[in-house]
Amino acid sequence: MSTLSEGLTQVLIPVAALVGIVFALIQWFMVSKVRVSNDSSNGFKDRLIEADEEEEGIDNLEVTIKCAEIQNAISVGATSFLFTEYKYLGIFMCAFAVVIFLFLGSVKGFSTKSEPCTYNQGNICKPALANALFSTVAFLLGALTSTLSGFLGMKIATYANARTTLEARKGVGKAFITAFRSGAVMGFLLAANGLLVLYASINLFRLYYGDDWEGLYESITGYGLGGSSMALFGRVGGGIYTKAADVGADLVGKVEKNIPEDDPRNPAVIADNVGDNVGDIAGMGSDLFGSYAESSCAALFVASISSFGITHDFTAMSYPLIVSSMGIVVCLITTIFATDLFEIKHVSEIEPSLKRQLLISTILMTAGIAVVSFFALPSEFTLFNFGTEKAVKNWHLFFCVAIGLWAGLVIGYTTEYYTSNAYSPVQDVADSCRTGAATNVIFGLALGYKSVIIPIFAIAIAIYVSFSMAAMYGIAVAALGMLSTIATGLAIDAYGPISDNAGGIAEMAGMSHKIRERTDALDAAGNTTAAIGKGFAIGSAALVSLALFGAYVSRAGIKTVDVLTPKVFIGLIVGAMLPYWFSAMTMKSVGSAALKMVEEVRRQFNSIPGLMEGRAKPDYANCVKISTDASLREMIPPGALVMLTPLIAGTFFGVETLAGVLAGSLVSGVQVAISASNTGGAWDNAKKYIEAGASEHAKSLGPKAILTN
């Protein structure tokens, strides 16, 4: 049995989650100290009045009022979009929940009789109808928590963007802390809420299931499915929105009209800034929550059919939750390093500070995992391994979680190297602009393909080590290890879009060039951190997918997945094609929406008298509507492709073909995702490298370059 008692485990997990929530609220309070007053004539609309440092030749009060107005417009646009999106997704999720219930319930003919367990044949498990019902409830809980994670992140980001702009007048250090604290609010709320809801669900489900832990934890897997399903649509819908607005704003504004990025004369500028929040904040929040929920549920299910579940050792069963609890404490300490112990005084210190966050959290978490593995696990136990039992020691699981954690750091640092303009890969992409856009595209694509190499080896080593030591459970906890510092990872990731919005607000409010330089420096680092966040999401998703694939193969009773079997090979090649099909659908959607956006922006420039001279205001709302309509209309087909393919393949072609489809899409999807993410980040930072002109090389390339974003 574990050294840690069940009673203490039942206390420690919710306490850690509540500590995370309280710490998030403290960070939010610190951000809110940028002075806010209520204008009684306009209800309780935020007006940001912070006039500690005057800008030369600029009316400070007028600037702050403009900042408040722009912030309000972005917040209203983002909130409106998410409410509309969630309304449609709510209907879709309820319909899919019915499908899940019918599929699971029909396996045993909607039986209401208890029957022998699938894995522990000597025990009696709850009826199939109950498992179908509880799995459906868990699915809806996961979807709801994912929705909440994305929505809270968006609200925090839109609350903090103008405050970051105002703090930039005092120096880059103050602005950095405001943006980072705001990201930390999102990170800690997501990690704590995800842990708390999962913990509460397990304990509530136990009231019915009692000693049937196999049925209990199999039904809990619905929580992970709900989280990742919602994340899929949030990512697709938000991505279409933000990229359509981004392309439309830049192609007409910067390229055709030669006006600055985020210039208030550009009709698409508000839609562009709204997109940063609904895509990069709400979408990424839901995405990382989905990976976290899936890894936790996969580990819990495998443990339930191993010695932990058979002996009803609740502390050992809860090992994934205790690791996550330790992660919240570690990230709390790490955040204090960024906000209180190391002050940033120059723009060159921003990226090193963010990298330091990753390193500190990884080192501290390694020690934390060792403590958790020693106290929460028996010294020796057995784990389910495709029909056999594998003998494992507690230090084996320490290495599994640690290898996932350090693989995440390697992926993060590799991503930073390939997407930061401080290093040669991005500088080479920028240099390729000398001969035009064609060579720039070639260099950018090559960078993305090359950036796949090290992350894939890191993931491969993590898979080999973790599987060798602890079978499929080892892979699941390795994924959890990669996400154990999710609070810090999300803080770093959310910092980017907040800084991007802050720069846009500074430009639109007419603040000085000096302020814009500071926000641009924050934004450039933010592009890198966004790519790092995507790297973590992709790496952890690969490990989680493999763990779930193992669970599927075991549950379906497949002895081996033989690629020489025609059925399996057909599934494999079709599965490898799916990420390209999915990407084609989303890219076509972005292209169509961007085309409409470009036409609308051109129309406004041509038809509104005095717009270019600044005497008239553009119609921002029309551009917001174009992005909103396009994303809501176009997000369903790609999402349906992903969710319905396994059902169709399994129903019509059998479990072996479905095994091939799942394996093929996993292997292919990881490569496509990493290369596309890093190519985009590199192009964006190459553009900023040229525009900033911070080095002789950058100055020689000219003040502007036409780059694909």
PDB file of N, CA and C in Angstrom, residues 580-656:
ATOM      1  N   TYR A 580      -4.092  15.885 -43.633  1.00  0.00           N
ATOM      2  CA  TYR A 580      -4.003  16.740 -44.823  1.00  0.00           C
ATOM      3  C   TYR A 580      -5.398  17.170 -45.272  1.00  0.00           C
ATOM      4  N   TRP A 581      -6.350  16.261 -45.201  1.00  0.00           N
ATOM      5  CA  TRP A 581      -7.739  16.577 -45.532  1.00  0.00           C
ATOM      6  C   TRP A 581      -8.271  17.640 -44.574  1.00  0.00           C
ATOM      7  N   PHE A 582      -8.017  17.419 -43.304  1.00  0.00           N
ATOM      8  CA  PHE A 582      -8.452  18.372 -42.277  1.00  0.00           C
ATOM      9  C   PHE A 582      -7.816  19.745 -42.514  1.00  0.00           C
ATOM     10  N   SER A 583      -6.496  19.755 -42.773  1.00  0.00           N
ATOM     11  CA  SER A 583      -5.777  21.016 -43.011  1.00  0.00           C
ATOM     12  C   SER A 583      -6.301  21.725 -44.257  1.00  0.00           C
ATOM     13  N   ALA A 584      -6.602  20.940 -45.300  1.00  0.00           N
ATOM     14  CA  ALA A 584      -7.128  21.531 -46.543  1.00  0.00           C
ATOM     15  C   ALA A 584      -8.460  22.225 -46.284  1.00  0.00           C
ATOM     16  N   MET A 585      -9.311  21.586 -45.486  1.00  0.00           N
ATOM     17  CA  MET A 585     -10.621  22.172 -45.186  1.00  0.00           C
ATOM     18  C   MET A 585     -10.477  23.481 -44.416  1.00  0.00           C
ATOM     19  N   THR A 586      -9.611  23.487 -43.403  1.00  0.00           N
ATOM     20  CA  THR A 586      -9.452  24.697 -42.587  1.00  0.00           C
ATOM     21  C   THR A 586      -8.764  25.815 -43.375  1.00  0.00           C
ATOM     22  N   MET A 587      -7.754  25.468 -44.181  1.00  0.00           N
ATOM     23  CA  MET A 587      -7.060  26.492 -44.971  1.00  0.00           C
ATOM     24  C   MET A 587      -7.970  27.095 -46.034  1.00  0.00           C
ATOM     25  N   LYS A 588      -8.794  26.245 -46.662  1.00  0.00           N
ATOM     26  CA  LYS A 588      -9.750  26.751 -47.652  1.00  0.00           C
ATOM     27  C   LYS A 588     -10.742  27.694 -46.983  1.00  0.00           C
ATOM     28  N   SER A 589     -11.161  27.338 -45.764  1.00  0.00           N
ATOM     29  CA  SER A 589     -12.097  28.189 -45.024  1.00  0.00           C
ATOM     30  C   SER A 589     -11.475  29.544 -44.713  1.00  0.00           C
ATOM     31  N   VAL A 590     -10.214  29.525 -44.272  1.00  0.00           N
ATOM     32  CA  VAL A 590      -9.510  30.779 -43.984  1.00  0.00           C
ATOM     33  C   VAL A 590      -9.367  31.604 -45.259  1.00  0.00           C
ATOM     34  N   GLY A 591      -9.002  30.938 -46.357  1.00  0.00           N
ATOM     35  CA  GLY A 591      -8.823  31.653 -47.623  1.00  0.00           C
ATOM     36  C   GLY A 591     -10.102  32.319 -48.102  1.00  0.00           C
ATOM     37  N   SER A 592     -11.218  31.604 -48.005  1.00  0.00           N
ATOM     38  CA  SER A 592     -12.501  32.163 -48.443  1.00  0.00           C
ATOM     39  C   SER A 592     -12.902  33.356 -47.586  1.00  0.00           C
ATOM     40  N   ALA A 593     -12.740  33.198 -46.264  1.00  0.00           N
ATOM     41  CA  ALA A 593     -13.096  34.290 -45.355  1.00  0.00           C
ATOM     42  C   ALA A 593     -12.172  35.485 -45.551  1.00  0.00           C
ATOM     43  N   ALA A 594     -10.872  35.214 -45.769  1.00  0.00           N
ATOM     44  CA  ALA A 594      -9.902  36.302 -45.977  1.00  0.00           C
ATOM     45  C   ALA A 594     -10.209  37.055 -47.264  1.00  0.00           C
ATOM     46  N   LEU A 595     -10.662  36.335 -48.285  1.00  0.00           N
ATOM     47  CA  LEU A 595     -11.021  36.978 -49.553  1.00  0.00           C
ATOM     48  C   LEU A 595     -12.160  37.980 -49.348  1.00  0.00           C
ATOM     49  N   LYS A 596     -13.169  37.559 -48.593  1.00  0.00           N
ATOM     50  CA  LYS A 596     -14.283  38.470 -48.294  1.00  0.00           C
ATOM     51  C   LYS A 596     -13.810  39.653 -47.455  1.00  0.00           C
ATOM     52  N   MET A 597     -12.887  39.378 -46.527  1.00  0.00           N
ATOM     53  CA  MET A 597     -12.370  40.445 -45.666  1.00  0.00           C
ATOM     54  C   MET A 597     -11.597  41.469 -46.497  1.00  0.00           C
ATOM     55  N   VAL A 598     -10.748  40.997 -47.394  1.00  0.00           N
ATOM     56  CA  VAL A 598      -9.973  41.894 -48.256  1.00  0.00           C
ATOM     57  C   VAL A 598     -10.908  42.771 -49.095  1.00  0.00           C
ATOM     58  N   GLU A 599     -11.938  42.138 -49.670  1.00  0.00           N
ATOM     59  CA  GLU A 599     -12.882  42.897 -50.496  1.00  0.00           C
ATOM     60  C   GLU A 599     -13.609  43.960 -49.679  1.00  0.00           C
ATOM     61  N   GLU A 600     -13.976  43.616 -48.431  1.00  0.00           N
ATOM     62  CA  GLU A 600     -14.680  44.568 -47.572  1.00  0.00           C
ATOM     63  C   GLU A 600     -13.778  45.730 -47.167  1.00  0.00           C
ATOM     64  N   VAL A 601     -12.517  45.418 -46.815  1.00  0.00           N
ATOM     65  CA  VAL A 601     -11.580  46.478 -46.418  1.00  0.00           C
ATOM     66  C   VAL A 601     -11.308  47.410 -47.604  1.00  0.00           C
ATOM     67  N   ARG A 602     -11.114  46.830 -48.793  1.00  0.00           N
ATOM     68  CA  ARG A 602     -10.911  47.654 -49.994  1.00  0.00           C
ATOM     69  C   ARG A 602     -12.134  48.539 -50.255  1.00  0.00           C
ATOM     70  N   ARG A 603     -13.328  47.941 -50.113  1.00  0.00           N
ATOM     71  CA  ARG A 603     -14.555  48.701 -50.354  1.00  0.00           C
ATOM     72  C   ARG A 603     -14.633  49.918 -49.428  1.00  0.00           C
ATOM     73  N   GLN A 604     -14.302  49.704 -48.158  1.00  0.00           N
ATOM     74  CA  GLN A 604     -14.399  50.810 -47.202  1.00  0.00           C
ATOM     75  C   GLN A 604     -13.372  51.897 -47.504  1.00  0.00           C
ATOM     76  N   PHE A 605     -12.168  51.503 -47.856  1.00  0.00           N
ATOM     77  CA  PHE A 605     -11.145  52.505 -48.194  1.00  0.00           C
ATOM     78  C   PHE A 605     -11.555  53.321 -49.418  1.00  0.00           C
ATOM     79  N   ASN A 606     -12.219  52.642 -50.363  1.00  0.00           N
ATOM     80  CA  ASN A 606     -12.602  53.321 -51.610  1.00  0.00           C
ATOM     81  C   ASN A 606     -13.890  54.128 -51.493  1.00  0.00           C
ATOM     82  N   SER A 607     -14.774  53.735 -50.569  1.00  0.00           N
ATOM     83  CA  SER A 607     -16.106  54.356 -50.549  1.00  0.00           C
ATOM     84  C   SER A 607     -16.353  55.302 -49.374  1.00  0.00           C
ATOM     85  N   ILE A 608     -15.512  55.254 -48.330  1.00  0.00           N
ATOM     86  CA  ILE A 608     -15.725  56.145 -47.183  1.00  0.00           C
ATOM     87  C   ILE A 608     -14.826  57.368 -47.340  1.00  0.00           C
ATOM     88  N   PRO A 609     -15.378  58.528 -47.612  1.00  0.00           N
ATOM     89  CA  PRO A 609     -14.557  59.742 -47.807  1.00  0.00           C
ATOM     90  C   PRO A 609     -13.806  60.116 -46.520  1.00  0.00           C
ATOM     91  N   GLY A 610     -12.533  60.432 -46.663  1.00  0.00           N
ATOM     92  CA  GLY A 610     -11.736  60.896 -45.532  1.00  0.00           C
ATOM     93  C   GLY A 610     -11.203  59.798 -44.633  1.00  0.00           C
ATOM     94  N   LEU A 611     -11.404  58.522 -45.015  1.00  0.00           N
ATOM     95  CA  LEU A 611     -10.938  57.422 -44.159  1.00  0.00           C
ATOM     96  C   LEU A 611      -9.411  57.383 -44.078  1.00  0.00           C
ATOM     97  N   MET A 612      -8.756  57.491 -45.223  1.00  0.00           N
ATOM     98  CA  MET A 612      -7.287  57.458 -45.228  1.00  0.00           C
ATOM     99  C   MET A 612      -6.690  58.676 -44.527  1.00  0.00           C
ATOM    100  N   GLU A 613      -7.373  59.791 -44.571  1.00  0.00           N
ATOM    101  CA  GLU A 613      -6.862  61.015 -43.940  1.00  0.00           C
ATOM    102  C   GLU A 613      -7.162  61.039 -42.434  1.00  0.00           C
ATOM    103  N   GLY A 614      -7.949  60.070 -41.951  1.00  0.00           N
ATOM    104  CA  GLY A 614      -8.271  60.007 -40.531  1.00  0.00           C
ATOM    105  C   GLY A 614      -9.442  60.875 -40.120  1.00  0.00           C
ATOM    106  N   ARG A 615     -10.181  61.427 -41.104  1.00  0.00           N
ATOM    107  CA  ARG A 615     -11.321  62.295 -40.769  1.00  0.00           C
ATOM    108  C   ARG A 615     -12.612  61.498 -40.564  1.00  0.00           C
ATOM    109  N   ALA A 616     -12.620  60.229 -41.020  1.00  0.00           N
ATOM    110  CA  ALA A 616     -13.812  59.393 -40.873  1.00  0.00           C
ATOM    111  C   ALA A 616     -13.429  58.066 -40.216  1.00  0.00           C
ATOM    112  N   LYS A 617     -14.396  57.448 -39.540  1.00  0.00           N
ATOM    113  CA  LYS A 617     -14.153  56.168 -38.880  1.00  0.00           C
ATOM    114  C   LYS A 617     -14.600  55.015 -39.781  1.00  0.00           C
ATOM    115  N   PRO A 618     -13.854  53.915 -39.788  1.00  0.00           N
ATOM    116  CA  PRO A 618     -14.276  52.756 -40.585  1.00  0.00           C
ATOM    117  C   PRO A 618     -15.409  52.002 -39.891  1.00  0.00           C
ATOM    118  N   ASP A 619     -16.034  51.101 -40.621  1.00  0.00           N
ATOM    119  CA  ASP A 619     -17.099  50.259 -40.071  1.00  0.00           C
ATOM    120  C   ASP A 619     -16.466  48.956 -39.570  1.00  0.00           C
ATOM    121  N   TYR A 620     -16.003  48.994 -38.316  1.00  0.00           N
ATOM    122  CA  TYR A 620     -15.345  47.812 -37.734  1.00  0.00           C
ATOM    123  C   TYR A 620     -16.307  46.626 -37.643  1.00  0.00           C
ATOM    124  N   ALA A 621     -17.569  46.916 -37.313  1.00  0.00           N
ATOM    125  CA  ALA A 621     -18.546  45.853 -37.039  1.00  0.00           C
ATOM    126  C   ALA A 621     -18.748  44.931 -38.235  1.00  0.00           C
ATOM    127  N   ASN A 622     -18.687  45.482 -39.445  1.00  0.00           N
ATOM    128  CA  ASN A 622     -18.911  44.662 -40.630  1.00  0.00           C
ATOM    129  C   ASN A 622     -17.802  43.625 -40.803  1.00  0.00           C
ATOM    130  N   CYS A 623     -16.563  44.026 -40.503  1.00  0.00           N
ATOM    131  CA  CYS A 623     -15.433  43.086 -40.603  1.00  0.00           C
ATOM    132  C   CYS A 623     -15.525  42.011 -39.521  1.00  0.00           C
ATOM    133  N   VAL A 624     -15.933  42.413 -38.323  1.00  0.00           N
ATOM    134  CA  VAL A 624     -16.128  41.444 -37.242  1.00  0.00           C
ATOM    135  C   VAL A 624     -17.189  40.420 -37.648  1.00  0.00           C
ATOM    136  N   LYS A 625     -18.248  40.892 -38.297  1.00  0.00           N
ATOM    137  CA  LYS A 625     -19.335  40.001 -38.728  1.00  0.00           C
ATOM    138  C   LYS A 625     -18.847  39.001 -39.780  1.00  0.00           C
ATOM    139  N   ILE A 626     -17.985  39.455 -40.702  1.00  0.00           N
ATOM    140  CA  ILE A 626     -17.466  38.556 -41.746  1.00  0.00           C
ATOM    141  C   ILE A 626     -16.684  37.407 -41.111  1.00  0.00           C
ATOM    142  N   SER A 627     -15.781  37.745 -40.174  1.00  0.00           N
ATOM    143  CA  SER A 627     -14.995  36.707 -39.505  1.00  0.00           C
ATOM    144  C   SER A 627     -15.875  35.783 -38.679  1.00  0.00           C
ATOM    145  N   THR A 628     -16.835  36.358 -37.964  1.00  0.00           N
ATOM    146  CA  THR A 628     -17.727  35.557 -37.115  1.00  0.00           C
ATOM    147  C   THR A 628     -18.538  34.572 -37.949  1.00  0.00           C
ATOM    148  N   ASP A 629     -19.180  35.076 -38.998  1.00  0.00           N
ATOM    149  CA  ASP A 629     -20.020  34.214 -39.849  1.00  0.00           C
ATOM    150  C   ASP A 629     -19.200  33.105 -40.492  1.00  0.00           C
ATOM    151  N   ALA A 630     -18.016  33.454 -40.982  1.00  0.00           N
ATOM    152  CA  ALA A 630     -17.176  32.463 -41.662  1.00  0.00           C
ATOM    153  C   ALA A 630     -16.740  31.360 -40.704  1.00  0.00           C
ATOM    154  N   SER A 631     -16.298  31.740 -39.501  1.00  0.00           N
ATOM    155  CA  SER A 631     -15.786  30.741 -38.561  1.00  0.00           C
ATOM    156  C   SER A 631     -16.897  29.824 -38.061  1.00  0.00           C
ATOM    157  N   LEU A 632     -18.079  30.390 -37.793  1.00  0.00           N
ATOM    158  CA  LEU A 632     -19.190  29.561 -37.311  1.00  0.00           C
ATOM    159  C   LEU A 632     -19.683  28.609 -38.397  1.00  0.00           C
ATOM    160  N   ARG A 633     -19.678  29.090 -39.626  1.00  0.00           N
ATOM    161  CA  ARG A 633     -20.152  28.269 -40.745  1.00  0.00           C
ATOM    162  C   ARG A 633     -19.150  27.178 -41.112  1.00  0.00           C
ATOM    163  N   GLU A 634     -17.872  27.505 -41.011  1.00  0.00           N
ATOM    164  CA  GLU A 634     -16.836  26.608 -41.533  1.00  0.00           C
ATOM    165  C   GLU A 634     -16.235  25.657 -40.497  1.00  0.00           C
ATOM    166  N   MET A 635     -16.531  25.851 -39.204  1.00  0.00           N
ATOM    167  CA  MET A 635     -15.854  25.013 -38.199  1.00  0.00           C
ATOM    168  C   MET A 635     -16.478  23.617 -38.083  1.00  0.00           C
ATOM    169  N   ILE A 636     -17.738  23.467 -38.488  1.00  0.00           N
ATOM    170  CA  ILE A 636     -18.421  22.187 -38.299  1.00  0.00           C
ATOM    171  C   ILE A 636     -17.862  21.071 -39.188  1.00  0.00           C
ATOM    172  N   PRO A 637     -17.675  21.288 -40.524  1.00  0.00           N
ATOM    173  CA  PRO A 637     -17.192  20.171 -41.365  1.00  0.00           C
ATOM    174  C   PRO A 637     -15.850  19.572 -40.907  1.00  0.00           C
ATOM    175  N   PRO A 638     -14.788  20.374 -40.604  1.00  0.00           N
ATOM    176  CA  PRO A 638     -13.551  19.740 -40.134  1.00  0.00           C
ATOM    177  C   PRO A 638     -13.740  18.985 -38.817  1.00  0.00           C
ATOM    178  N   GLY A 639     -14.528  19.566 -37.911  1.00  0.00           N
ATOM    179  CA  GLY A 639     -14.780  18.891 -36.642  1.00  0.00           C
ATOM    180  C   GLY A 639     -15.541  17.592 -36.828  1.00  0.00           C
ATOM    181  N   ALA A 640     -16.530  17.624 -37.709  1.00  0.00           N
ATOM    182  CA  ALA A 640     -17.308  16.411 -37.988  1.00  0.00           C
ATOM    183  C   ALA A 640     -16.433  15.335 -38.619  1.00  0.00           C
ATOM    184  N   LEU A 641     -15.496  15.741 -39.479  1.00  0.00           N
ATOM    185  CA  LEU A 641     -14.562  14.787 -40.102  1.00  0.00           C
ATOM    186  C   LEU A 641     -13.806  14.004 -39.032  1.00  0.00           C
ATOM    187  N   VAL A 642     -13.279  14.736 -38.036  1.00  0.00           N
ATOM    188  CA  VAL A 642     -12.475  14.106 -36.982  1.00  0.00           C
ATOM    189  C   VAL A 642     -13.333  13.198 -36.099  1.00  0.00           C
ATOM    190  N   MET A 643     -14.524  13.658 -35.741  1.00  0.00           N
ATOM    191  CA  MET A 643     -15.334  12.917 -34.778  1.00  0.00           C
ATOM    192  C   MET A 643     -16.093  11.747 -35.400  1.00  0.00           C
ATOM    193  N   LEU A 644     -16.462  11.859 -36.667  1.00  0.00           N
ATOM    194  CA  LEU A 644     -17.261  10.810 -37.289  1.00  0.00           C
ATOM    195  C   LEU A 644     -16.425   9.724 -37.958  1.00  0.00           C
ATOM    196  N   THR A 645     -15.178  10.053 -38.360  1.00  0.00           N
ATOM    197  CA  THR A 645     -14.339   9.063 -39.051  1.00  0.00           C
ATOM    198  C   THR A 645     -14.161   7.776 -38.248  1.00  0.00           C
ATOM    199  N   PRO A 646     -13.806   7.850 -36.942  1.00  0.00           N
ATOM    200  CA  PRO A 646     -13.663   6.593 -36.182  1.00  0.00           C
ATOM    201  C   PRO A 646     -14.957   5.791 -36.104  1.00  0.00           C
ATOM    202  N   LEU A 647     -16.082   6.488 -35.963  1.00  0.00           N
ATOM    203  CA  LEU A 647     -17.372   5.783 -35.884  1.00  0.00           C
ATOM    204  C   LEU A 647     -17.670   5.054 -37.189  1.00  0.00           C
ATOM    205  N   ILE A 648     -17.436   5.739 -38.307  1.00  0.00           N
ATOM    206  CA  ILE A 648     -17.725   5.142 -39.622  1.00  0.00           C
ATOM    207  C   ILE A 648     -16.762   3.990 -39.921  1.00  0.00           C
ATOM    208  N   ALA A 649     -15.458   4.234 -39.667  1.00  0.00           N
ATOM    209  CA  ALA A 649     -14.450   3.197 -39.955  1.00  0.00           C
ATOM    210  C   ALA A 649     -14.696   1.949 -39.114  1.00  0.00           C
ATOM    211  N   GLY A 650     -14.969   2.144 -37.824  1.00  0.00           N
ATOM    212  CA  GLY A 650     -15.191   0.993 -36.947  1.00  0.00           C
ATOM    213  C   GLY A 650     -16.474   0.251 -37.261  1.00  0.00           C
ATOM    214  N   THR A 651     -17.544   0.991 -37.567  1.00  0.00           N
ATOM    215  CA  THR A 651     -18.851   0.367 -37.816  1.00  0.00           C
ATOM    216  C   THR A 651     -18.864  -0.421 -39.126  1.00  0.00           C
ATOM    217  N   PHE A 652     -18.293   0.153 -40.192  1.00  0.00           N
ATOM    218  CA  PHE A 652     -18.410  -0.461 -41.520  1.00  0.00           C
ATOM    219  C   PHE A 652     -17.211  -1.342 -41.908  1.00  0.00           C
ATOM    220  N   PHE A 653     -16.039  -1.083 -41.316  1.00  0.00           N
ATOM    221  CA  PHE A 653     -14.843  -1.813 -41.762  1.00  0.00           C
ATOM    222  C   PHE A 653     -14.160  -2.622 -40.660  1.00  0.00           C
ATOM    223  N   GLY A 654     -14.654  -2.522 -39.444  1.00  0.00           N
ATOM    224  CA  GLY A 654     -14.129  -3.363 -38.378  1.00  0.00           C
ATOM    225  C   GLY A 654     -13.050  -2.705 -37.536  1.00  0.00           C
ATOM    226  N   VAL A 655     -12.751  -3.354 -36.410  1.00  0.00           N
ATOM    227  CA  VAL A 655     -11.825  -2.767 -35.432  1.00  0.00           C
ATOM    228  C   VAL A 655     -10.386  -2.728 -35.927  1.00  0.00           C
ATOM    229  N   GLU A 656      -9.985  -3.690 -36.785  1.00  0.00           N
ATOM    230  CA  GLU A 656      -8.601  -3.686 -37.277  1.00  0.00           C
ATOM    231  C   GLU A 656      -8.353  -2.487 -38.201  1.00  0.00           C
TER     232      GLU A 656
END
